[in-house]
Coordinates of C-alpha atoms in Angstrom, one line a residue:
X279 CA 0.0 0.0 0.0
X280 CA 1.4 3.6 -0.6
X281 CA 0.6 6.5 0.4
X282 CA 0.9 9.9 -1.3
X283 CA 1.2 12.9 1.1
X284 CA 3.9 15.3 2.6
X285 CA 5.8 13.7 5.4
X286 CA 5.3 16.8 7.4
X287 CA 1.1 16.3 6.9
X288 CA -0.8 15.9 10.1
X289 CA -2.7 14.3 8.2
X290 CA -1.0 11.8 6.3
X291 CA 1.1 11.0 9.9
X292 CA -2.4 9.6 11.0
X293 CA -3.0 7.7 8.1
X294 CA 0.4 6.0 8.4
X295 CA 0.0 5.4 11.9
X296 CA -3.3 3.6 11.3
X297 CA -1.7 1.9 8.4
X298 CA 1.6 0.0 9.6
X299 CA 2.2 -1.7 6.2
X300 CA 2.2 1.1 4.5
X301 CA 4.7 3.6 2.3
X302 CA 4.8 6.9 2.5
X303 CA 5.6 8.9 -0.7
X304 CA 6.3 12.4 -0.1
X305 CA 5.1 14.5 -3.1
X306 CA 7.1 17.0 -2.9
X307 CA 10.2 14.9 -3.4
X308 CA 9.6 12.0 -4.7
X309 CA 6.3 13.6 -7.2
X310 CA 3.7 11.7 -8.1
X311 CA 4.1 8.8 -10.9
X312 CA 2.2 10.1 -14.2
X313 CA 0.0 7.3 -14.6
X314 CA -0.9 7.7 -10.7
X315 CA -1.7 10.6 -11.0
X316 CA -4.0 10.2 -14.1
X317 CA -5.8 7.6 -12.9
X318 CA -6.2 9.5 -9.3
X319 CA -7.3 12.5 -11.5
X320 CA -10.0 10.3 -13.6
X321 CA -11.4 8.7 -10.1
X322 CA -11.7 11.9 -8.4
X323 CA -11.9 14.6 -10.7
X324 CA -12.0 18.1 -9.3
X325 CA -11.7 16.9 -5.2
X326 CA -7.9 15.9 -5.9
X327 CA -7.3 19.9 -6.3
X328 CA -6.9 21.3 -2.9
X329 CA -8.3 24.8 -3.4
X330 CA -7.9 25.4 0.5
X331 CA -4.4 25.0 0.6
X332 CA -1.9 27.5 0.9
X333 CA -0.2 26.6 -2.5
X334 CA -3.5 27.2 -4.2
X335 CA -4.0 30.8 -2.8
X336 CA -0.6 31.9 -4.2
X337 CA -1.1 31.0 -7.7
X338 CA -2.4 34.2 -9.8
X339 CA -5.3 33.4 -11.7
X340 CA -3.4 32.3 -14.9
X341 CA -1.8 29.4 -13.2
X342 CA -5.3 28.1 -11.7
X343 CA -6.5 28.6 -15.3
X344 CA -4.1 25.9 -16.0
X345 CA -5.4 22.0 -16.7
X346 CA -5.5 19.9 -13.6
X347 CA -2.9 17.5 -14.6
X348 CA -0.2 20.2 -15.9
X349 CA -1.1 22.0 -12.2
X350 CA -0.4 18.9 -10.2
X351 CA 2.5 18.2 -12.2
X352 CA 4.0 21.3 -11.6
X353 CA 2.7 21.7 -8.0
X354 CA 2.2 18.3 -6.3
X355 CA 1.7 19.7 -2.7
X356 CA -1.5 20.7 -4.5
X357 CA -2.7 17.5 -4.1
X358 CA -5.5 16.7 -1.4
X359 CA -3.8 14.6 0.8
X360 CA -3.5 11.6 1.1
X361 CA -4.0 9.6 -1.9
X362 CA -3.9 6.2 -0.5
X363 CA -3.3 3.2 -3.3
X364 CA -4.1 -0.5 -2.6
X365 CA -3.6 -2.5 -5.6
X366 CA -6.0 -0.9 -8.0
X367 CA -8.1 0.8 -5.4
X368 CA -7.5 4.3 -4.5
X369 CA -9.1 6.8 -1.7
X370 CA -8.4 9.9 -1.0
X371 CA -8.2 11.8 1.9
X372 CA -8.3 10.4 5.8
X373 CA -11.9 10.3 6.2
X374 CA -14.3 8.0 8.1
X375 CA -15.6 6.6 4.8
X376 CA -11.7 5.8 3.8
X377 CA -10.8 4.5 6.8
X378 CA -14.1 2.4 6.9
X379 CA -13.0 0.9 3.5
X380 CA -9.7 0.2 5.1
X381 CA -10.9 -1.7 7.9
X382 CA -9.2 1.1 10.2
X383 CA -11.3 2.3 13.6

């Protein structure tokens, strides 16, 4: 199982703590494979875009004009965190329906 996220994520800490046999992949420096990210991107559409983030409020208005997959490319920590992958299944984020799926408390 991996698991896409920053390694300084609150976040994506609990999700690895709940989930001892998993990976983390930090974004930031390792990115985000290109077929991972397309297949996240078909799954989830507009929700893998974190327009809350802080990355997301810098950009000028050109840049979010931009299509999702060139933004995340160029701007991974744009990413709504964390993109959990298990085999061919993927959630995203740490909610209760994700961690339901997961068999997590």
């Amino acid at each position: 199982m991996l698991v896409f996220g920053l390694k300084n994520c609150d976040t994506c800490r609990k999700a690895l703590k709940s989930l001892p046999d998993a990976q983390l992949l930090d974004v930031r420096s390792d990115g985000i494979p290109a077929e991972v990210l397309s297949q996240a991107l078909a799954e989830f559409g507009d929700s893998l875009v974190n327009t809350r983030s802080t990355t997301w409020r810098n950009l000028d208005d050109s840049e979010r004009a931009r299509p999702q997959l060139e933004l995340l490319e160029a701007h991974p920590s744009l990413m709504k965190r964390p993109l959990i992958v298990d085999g061919e299944t993927m959630y995203l984020g740490w909610t209760p329906d994700t961690r339901a799926a997961l068999g997590v408390a």
